[in-house]
Coordinates of C-alpha atoms and ligand atoms in Angstrom, one line a residue:
X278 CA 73.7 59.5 98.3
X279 CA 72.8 59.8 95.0
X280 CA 69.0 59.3 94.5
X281 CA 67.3 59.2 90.3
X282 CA 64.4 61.7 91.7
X283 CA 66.4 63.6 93.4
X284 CA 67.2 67.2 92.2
X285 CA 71.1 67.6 91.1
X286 CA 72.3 71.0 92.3
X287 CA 74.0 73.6 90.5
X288 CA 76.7 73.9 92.9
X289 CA 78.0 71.8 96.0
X290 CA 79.8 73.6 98.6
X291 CA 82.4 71.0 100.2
X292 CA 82.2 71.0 104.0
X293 CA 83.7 67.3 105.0
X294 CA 84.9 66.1 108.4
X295 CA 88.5 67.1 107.4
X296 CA 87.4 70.8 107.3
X297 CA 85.5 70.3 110.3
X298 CA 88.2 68.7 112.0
X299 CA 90.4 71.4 111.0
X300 CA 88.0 74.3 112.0
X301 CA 88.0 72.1 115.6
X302 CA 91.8 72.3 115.6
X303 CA 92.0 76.1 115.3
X304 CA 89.4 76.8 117.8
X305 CA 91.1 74.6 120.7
X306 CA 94.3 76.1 120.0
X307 CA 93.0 79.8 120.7
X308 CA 95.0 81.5 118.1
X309 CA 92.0 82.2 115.8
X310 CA 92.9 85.8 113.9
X311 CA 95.5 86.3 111.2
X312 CA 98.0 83.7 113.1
X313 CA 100.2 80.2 111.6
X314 CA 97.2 78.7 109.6
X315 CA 97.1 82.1 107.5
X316 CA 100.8 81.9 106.7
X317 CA 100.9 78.5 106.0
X318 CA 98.4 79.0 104.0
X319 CA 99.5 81.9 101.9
X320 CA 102.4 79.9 101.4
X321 CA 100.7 76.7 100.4
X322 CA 98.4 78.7 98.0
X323 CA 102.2 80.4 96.2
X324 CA 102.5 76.4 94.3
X325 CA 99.3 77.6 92.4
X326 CA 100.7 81.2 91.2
X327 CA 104.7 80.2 90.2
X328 CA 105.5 81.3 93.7
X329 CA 104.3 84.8 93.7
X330 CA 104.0 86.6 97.2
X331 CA 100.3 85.9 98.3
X332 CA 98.4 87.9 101.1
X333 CA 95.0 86.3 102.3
X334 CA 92.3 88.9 103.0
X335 CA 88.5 88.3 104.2
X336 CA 86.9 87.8 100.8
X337 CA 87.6 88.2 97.0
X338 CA 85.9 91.3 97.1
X339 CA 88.3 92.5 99.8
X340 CA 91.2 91.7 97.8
X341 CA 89.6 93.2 94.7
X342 CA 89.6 96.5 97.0
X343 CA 93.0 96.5 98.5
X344 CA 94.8 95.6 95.1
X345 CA 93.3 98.8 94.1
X346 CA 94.1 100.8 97.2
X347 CA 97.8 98.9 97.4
X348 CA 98.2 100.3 93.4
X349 CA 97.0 103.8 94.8
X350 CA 94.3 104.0 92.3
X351 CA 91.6 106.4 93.1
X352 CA 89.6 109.4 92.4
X353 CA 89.8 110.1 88.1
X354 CA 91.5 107.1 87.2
X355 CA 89.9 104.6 84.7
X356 CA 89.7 100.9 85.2
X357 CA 88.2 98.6 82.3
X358 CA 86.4 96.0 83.2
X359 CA 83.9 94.3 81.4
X360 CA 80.4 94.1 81.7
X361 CA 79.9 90.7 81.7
X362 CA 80.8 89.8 85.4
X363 CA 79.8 89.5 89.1
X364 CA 79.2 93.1 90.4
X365 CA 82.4 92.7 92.2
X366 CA 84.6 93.4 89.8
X367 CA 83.8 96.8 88.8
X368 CA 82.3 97.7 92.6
X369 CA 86.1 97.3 93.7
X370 CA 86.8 100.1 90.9
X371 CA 84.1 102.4 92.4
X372 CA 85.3 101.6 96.0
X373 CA 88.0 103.2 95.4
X374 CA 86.6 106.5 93.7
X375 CA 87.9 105.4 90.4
X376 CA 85.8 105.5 87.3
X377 CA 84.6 102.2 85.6
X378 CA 85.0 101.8 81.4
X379 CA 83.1 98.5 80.6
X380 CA 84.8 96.8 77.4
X381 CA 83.3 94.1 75.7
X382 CA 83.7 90.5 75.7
X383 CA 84.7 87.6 73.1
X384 CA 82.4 85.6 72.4
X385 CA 83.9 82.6 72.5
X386 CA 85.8 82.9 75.9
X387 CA 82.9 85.2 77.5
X388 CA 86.0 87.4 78.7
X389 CA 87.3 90.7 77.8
X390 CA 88.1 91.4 73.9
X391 CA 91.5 92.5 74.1
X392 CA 90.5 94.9 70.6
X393 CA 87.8 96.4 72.4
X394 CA 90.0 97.4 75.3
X395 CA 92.7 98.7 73.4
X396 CA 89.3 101.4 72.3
X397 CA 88.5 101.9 75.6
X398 CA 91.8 103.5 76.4
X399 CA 91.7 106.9 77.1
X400 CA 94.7 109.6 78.7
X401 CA 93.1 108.4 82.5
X402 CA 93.3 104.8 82.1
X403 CA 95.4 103.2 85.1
X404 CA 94.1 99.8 85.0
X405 CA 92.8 96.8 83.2
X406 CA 91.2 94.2 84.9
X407 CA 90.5 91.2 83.0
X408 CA 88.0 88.2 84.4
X409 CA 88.7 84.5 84.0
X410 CA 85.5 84.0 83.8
X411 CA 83.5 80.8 85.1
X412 CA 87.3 79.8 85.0
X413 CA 88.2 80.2 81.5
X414 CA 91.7 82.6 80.9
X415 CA 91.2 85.6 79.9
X416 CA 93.7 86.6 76.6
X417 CA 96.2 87.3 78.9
X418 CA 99.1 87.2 76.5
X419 CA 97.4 89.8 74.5
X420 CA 96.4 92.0 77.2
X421 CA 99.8 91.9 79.1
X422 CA 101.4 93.0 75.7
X423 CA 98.6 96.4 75.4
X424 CA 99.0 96.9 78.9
X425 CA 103.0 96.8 78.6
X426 CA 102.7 99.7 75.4
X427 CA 99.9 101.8 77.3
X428 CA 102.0 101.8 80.2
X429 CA 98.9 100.7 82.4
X430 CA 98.3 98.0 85.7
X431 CA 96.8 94.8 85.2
X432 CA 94.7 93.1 88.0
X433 CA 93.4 89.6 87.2
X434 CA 90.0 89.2 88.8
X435 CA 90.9 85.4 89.4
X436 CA 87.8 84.4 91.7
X437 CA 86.1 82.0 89.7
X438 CA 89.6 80.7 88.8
X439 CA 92.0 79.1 90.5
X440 CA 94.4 77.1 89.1
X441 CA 93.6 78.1 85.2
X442 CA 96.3 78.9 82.9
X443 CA 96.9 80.1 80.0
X444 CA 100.5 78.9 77.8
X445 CA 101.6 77.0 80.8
X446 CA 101.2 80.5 83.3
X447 CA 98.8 80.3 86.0
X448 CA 96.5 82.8 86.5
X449 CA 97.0 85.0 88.9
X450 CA 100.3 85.3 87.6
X451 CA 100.4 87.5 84.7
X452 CA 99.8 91.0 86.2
X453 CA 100.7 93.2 89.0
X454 CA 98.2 91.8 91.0
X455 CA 95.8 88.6 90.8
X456 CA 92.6 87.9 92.9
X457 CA 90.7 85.0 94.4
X458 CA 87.7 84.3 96.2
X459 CA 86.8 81.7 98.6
X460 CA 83.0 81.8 98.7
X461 CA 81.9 78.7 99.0
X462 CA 80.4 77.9 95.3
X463 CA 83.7 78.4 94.1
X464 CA 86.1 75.7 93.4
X465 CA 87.6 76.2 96.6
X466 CA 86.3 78.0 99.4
X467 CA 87.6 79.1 103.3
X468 CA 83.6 79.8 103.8
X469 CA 84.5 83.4 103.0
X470 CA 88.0 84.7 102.2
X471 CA 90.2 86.0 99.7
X472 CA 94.0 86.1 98.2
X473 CA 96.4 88.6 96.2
X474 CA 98.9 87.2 94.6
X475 CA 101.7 89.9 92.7
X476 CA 105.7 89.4 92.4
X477 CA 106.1 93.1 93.7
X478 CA 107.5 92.6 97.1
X479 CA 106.4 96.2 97.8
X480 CA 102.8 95.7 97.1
X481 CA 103.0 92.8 98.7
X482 CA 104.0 94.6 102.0
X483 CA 101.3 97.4 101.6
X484 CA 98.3 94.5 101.4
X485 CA 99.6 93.1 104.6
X486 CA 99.4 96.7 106.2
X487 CA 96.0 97.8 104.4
X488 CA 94.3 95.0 105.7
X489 CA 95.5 95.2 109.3
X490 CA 94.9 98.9 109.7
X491 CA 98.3 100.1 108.7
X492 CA 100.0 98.1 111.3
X493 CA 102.9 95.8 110.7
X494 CA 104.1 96.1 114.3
X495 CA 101.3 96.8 116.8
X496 CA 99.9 100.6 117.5
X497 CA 103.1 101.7 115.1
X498 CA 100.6 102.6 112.4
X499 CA 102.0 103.3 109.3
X500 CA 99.2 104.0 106.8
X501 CA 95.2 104.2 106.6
X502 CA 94.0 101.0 106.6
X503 CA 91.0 98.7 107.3
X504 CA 90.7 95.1 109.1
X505 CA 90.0 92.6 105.7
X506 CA 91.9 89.8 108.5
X507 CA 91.3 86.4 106.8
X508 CA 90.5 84.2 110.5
X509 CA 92.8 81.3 111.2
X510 CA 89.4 78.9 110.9
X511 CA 89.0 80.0 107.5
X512 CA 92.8 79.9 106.5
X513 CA 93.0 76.2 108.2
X514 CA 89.7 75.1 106.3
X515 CA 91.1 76.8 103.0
X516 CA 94.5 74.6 103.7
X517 CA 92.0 71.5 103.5
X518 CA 90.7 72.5 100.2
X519 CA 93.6 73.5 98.5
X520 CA 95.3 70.1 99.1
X521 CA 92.2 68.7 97.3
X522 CA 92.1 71.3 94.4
X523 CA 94.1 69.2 92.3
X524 CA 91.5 66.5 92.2
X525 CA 88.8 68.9 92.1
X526 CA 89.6 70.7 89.4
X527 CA 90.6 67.6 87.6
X528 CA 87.4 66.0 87.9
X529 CA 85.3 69.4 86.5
X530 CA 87.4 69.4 83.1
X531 CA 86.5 65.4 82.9
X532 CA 82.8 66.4 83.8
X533 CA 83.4 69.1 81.5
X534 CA 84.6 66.6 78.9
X535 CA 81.6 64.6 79.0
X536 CA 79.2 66.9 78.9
X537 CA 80.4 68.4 75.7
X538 CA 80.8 64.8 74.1
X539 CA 77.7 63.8 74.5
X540 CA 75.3 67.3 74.6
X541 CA 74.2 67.2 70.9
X542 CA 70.9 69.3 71.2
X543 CA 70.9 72.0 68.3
X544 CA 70.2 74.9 70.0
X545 CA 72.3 74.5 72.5
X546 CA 76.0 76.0 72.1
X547 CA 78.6 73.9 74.6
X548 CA 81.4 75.7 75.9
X549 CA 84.6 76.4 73.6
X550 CA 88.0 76.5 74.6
X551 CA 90.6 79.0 74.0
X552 CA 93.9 77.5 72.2
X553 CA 96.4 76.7 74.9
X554 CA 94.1 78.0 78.0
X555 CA 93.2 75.9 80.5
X556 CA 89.5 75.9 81.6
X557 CA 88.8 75.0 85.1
X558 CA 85.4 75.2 84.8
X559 CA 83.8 77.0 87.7
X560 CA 80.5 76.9 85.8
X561 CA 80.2 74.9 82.6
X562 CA 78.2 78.0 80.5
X563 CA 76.2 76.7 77.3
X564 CA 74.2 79.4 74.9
X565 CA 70.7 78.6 74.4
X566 CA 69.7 79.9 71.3
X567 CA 65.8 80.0 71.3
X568 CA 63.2 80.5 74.6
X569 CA 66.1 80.0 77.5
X570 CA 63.1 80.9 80.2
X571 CA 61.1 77.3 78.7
X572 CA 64.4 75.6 78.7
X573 CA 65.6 76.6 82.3
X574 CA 62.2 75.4 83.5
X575 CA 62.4 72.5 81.3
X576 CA 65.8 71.5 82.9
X577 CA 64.5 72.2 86.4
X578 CA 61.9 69.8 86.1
X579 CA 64.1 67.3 85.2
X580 CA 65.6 67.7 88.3
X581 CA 68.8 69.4 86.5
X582 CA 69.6 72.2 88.5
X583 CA 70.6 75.4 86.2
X584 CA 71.1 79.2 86.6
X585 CA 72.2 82.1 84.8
X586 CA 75.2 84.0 85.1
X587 CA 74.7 87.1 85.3
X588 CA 71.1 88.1 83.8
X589 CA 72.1 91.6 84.2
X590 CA 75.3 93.1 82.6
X591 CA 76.8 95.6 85.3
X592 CA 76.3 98.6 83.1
X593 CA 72.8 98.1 83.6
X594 CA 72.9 97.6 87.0
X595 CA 71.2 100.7 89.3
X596 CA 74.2 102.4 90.7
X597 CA 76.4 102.1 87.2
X598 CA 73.5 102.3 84.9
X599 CA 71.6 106.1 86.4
X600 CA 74.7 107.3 86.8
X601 CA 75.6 106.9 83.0
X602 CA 72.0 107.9 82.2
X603 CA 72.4 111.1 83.9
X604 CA 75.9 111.7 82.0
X605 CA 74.5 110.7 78.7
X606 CA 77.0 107.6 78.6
X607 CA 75.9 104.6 76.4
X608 CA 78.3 101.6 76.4
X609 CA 77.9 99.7 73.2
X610 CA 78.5 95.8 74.3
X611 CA 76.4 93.8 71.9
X612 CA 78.3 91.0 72.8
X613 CA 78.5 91.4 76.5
X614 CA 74.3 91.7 75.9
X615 CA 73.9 88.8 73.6
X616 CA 75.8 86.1 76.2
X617 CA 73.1 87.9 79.4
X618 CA 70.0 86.8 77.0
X619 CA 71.7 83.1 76.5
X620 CA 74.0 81.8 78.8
X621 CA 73.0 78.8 81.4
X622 CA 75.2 77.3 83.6
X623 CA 74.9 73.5 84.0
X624 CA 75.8 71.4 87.1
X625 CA 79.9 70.3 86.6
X626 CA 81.0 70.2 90.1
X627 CA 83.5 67.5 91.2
X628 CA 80.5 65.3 93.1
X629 CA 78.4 64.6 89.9
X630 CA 78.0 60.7 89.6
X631 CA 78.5 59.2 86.3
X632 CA 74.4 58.7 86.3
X633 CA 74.0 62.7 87.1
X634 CA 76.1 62.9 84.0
X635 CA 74.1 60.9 82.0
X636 CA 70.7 62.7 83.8
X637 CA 71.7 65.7 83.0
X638 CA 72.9 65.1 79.2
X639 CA 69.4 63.4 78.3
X640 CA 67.5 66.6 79.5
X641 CA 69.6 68.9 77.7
X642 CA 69.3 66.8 74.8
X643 CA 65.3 66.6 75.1
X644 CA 65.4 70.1 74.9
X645 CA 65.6 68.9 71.2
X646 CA 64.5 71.6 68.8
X647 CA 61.6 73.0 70.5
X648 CA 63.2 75.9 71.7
Ligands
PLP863 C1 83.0 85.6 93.7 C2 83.5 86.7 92.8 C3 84.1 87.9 93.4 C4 84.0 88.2 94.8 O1 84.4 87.3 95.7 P1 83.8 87.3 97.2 O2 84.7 86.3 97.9 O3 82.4 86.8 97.1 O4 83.9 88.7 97.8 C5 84.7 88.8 92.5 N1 84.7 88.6 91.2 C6 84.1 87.5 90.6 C7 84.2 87.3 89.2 C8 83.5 86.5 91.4 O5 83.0 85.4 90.9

């Protein structure tokens, strides 16, 4: 029901009678842990990554982790990341006792600046992990090729996109390993749950022990590992949304479409688009460039929901930013600092009405000049 005076949200977690049904399903059968509905949905979720092996864990976070485990990163390797990201990313690098080096971002694409990795390489880097984020590409095709010189691992942070590409190449599918989240804001969810996706058979195999305790055949552990299980509820509610995804993810880039047609307020900077990436929009980012705190509230009155992604770099976050202090480390990511001050995230999710559209394009535009 779409209501005028009624507040549009920022984000609106799907759960329809089909996942409900499907949730049901599972629980009458009494096979609820790790059993059919993960592997058919591991190897529904393949079509999205040009058929890579895919191991479903219990959140992105999880699979952040075991990518990094699975790699056997650890204690005084480096891992670039950049800043600009959900704490996730780079709390995956400490997990694991490696070190984090925050690179900046473009400014254009808010994700990593391939140049200013390339600086950040030092005789420990092991890894690179670029984020598509709010579901824009990352420069993969640039990364892959430093990455390839260096000699170094790529993991995609892919949790905020599934189903972007870049040249025609899905994400997910560029480096050793890719990651996705099914949180429920994101553009598909499994309530909570995860995937890796790599082409190395090997890695492949290690995932599927790590997250099962080191066991591929019962009490015949083979390594150290932990219980990341995705549940057979979550894997038969993720099959729901992933047959949807399509239509979904469609609908955002129209939503998207509009919204940048028709936003004409000058202070406000719409989104850009990378040539030949695919944006999937898992948050449709402008720059405010005046007072974003008047704006936000001006929005919110309007009953356009709005929120900022993220307010806080990482390096400036308590447990990366005392540590630095106490080494003397200062990161220098004007950049990554610049987007914190101005980005807002506007409602594009697939269940905007063509009037929320409209709603929320006339109170961006009233924002006007008074900024
Ligand atoms: C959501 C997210 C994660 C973590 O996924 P969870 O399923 O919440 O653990 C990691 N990185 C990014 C960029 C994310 O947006």
């Amino acid at each position: 029901m779409s209501d005028t005076h009624e507040p549009i949200p920022a984000a609106r977690p799907v759960i329809g009678d089909e996942e409900i049904e499907a949730a049901v399903r599972v629980l009458r059968s009494g096979r609820v842990v790790q059993g059919p509905e993960v592997a058919a949905f591991e190897a529904e979720f393949a079509e999205l990554v040009d058929m890579r092996h895919c191991v479903a864990v219990n959140s992105g976070t999880s699979a952040l982790h075991l990518t990094l485990l699975a790699l056997g990163l650890g204690p005084g390797d480096e891992v670039i990341v950049p800043s600009f990201s959900f704490a996730a990313s780079a709390n995956a690098v400490r997990l694991v006792g490696a070190d984090v080096v925050f690179a900046d971002i473009e400014p254009d694409s808010f994700c990593l600046d391939p140049a200013a990795v390339e600086a950040a390489i030092t005789p420990r880097t092991a890894a690179i992990m670029p984020v598509h984020l709010y579901g824009h590409p990352a420069a993969m095709d640039r990364i892959m090729a430093i990455a390839e010189r260096h000699g170094l691992a790529v993991v995609e942070d892919a949790c905020q996109a599934h189903a972007a590409a870049l040249h025609g190449t899905p994400v997910g599918a560029f480096g050793a390993a890719g990651t996705f989240s099914f949180y429920p804001t994101k553009n598909m969810h499994s309530l909570e749950g995860g995937m890796v996706t790599t082409a190395d058979a090997e890695i492949a195999r290690t995932l599927r022990l790590l997250r099962n305790q080191g066991m591929e055949q019962r009490y015949a552990n083979e390594i150290v590992g932990a219980n990341m299980r995705m549940t057979d509820v979550s894997a038969a509610i993720g099959r729901v949304q992933r047959a949807k995804l399509a239509g979904w993810t469609e609908q955002r880039i129209a939503n998207a479409a509009y919204l940048t047609e028709h936003i004409t307020a000058p202070n406000v900077v719409t989104p850009r688009v990378a040539e030949g990436a695919r944006h999937v929009y898992h948050q449709y980012t402008v720059r405010v460039r005046g007072d974003r705190d008047a704006a936000m509230a001006r929005l919110a009155e309007a009953g356009v929901g709005n929120a900022v992604y993220y307010p806080t770099p990482i390096h400036r976050l308590k447990p990366y930013w005392e540590p630095d202090q106490k080494a003397g480390r200062v990161w220098d990511l004007p950049e990554t600092e610049r987007a914190a001050a101005e980005v807002v995230s506007l409602p594009v999710h697939p269940a905007l009405s063509g009037q929320d559209l409209e709603r929320i394009v006339s109170a961006v535009n009233a924002l006007g000049e008074q900024l």
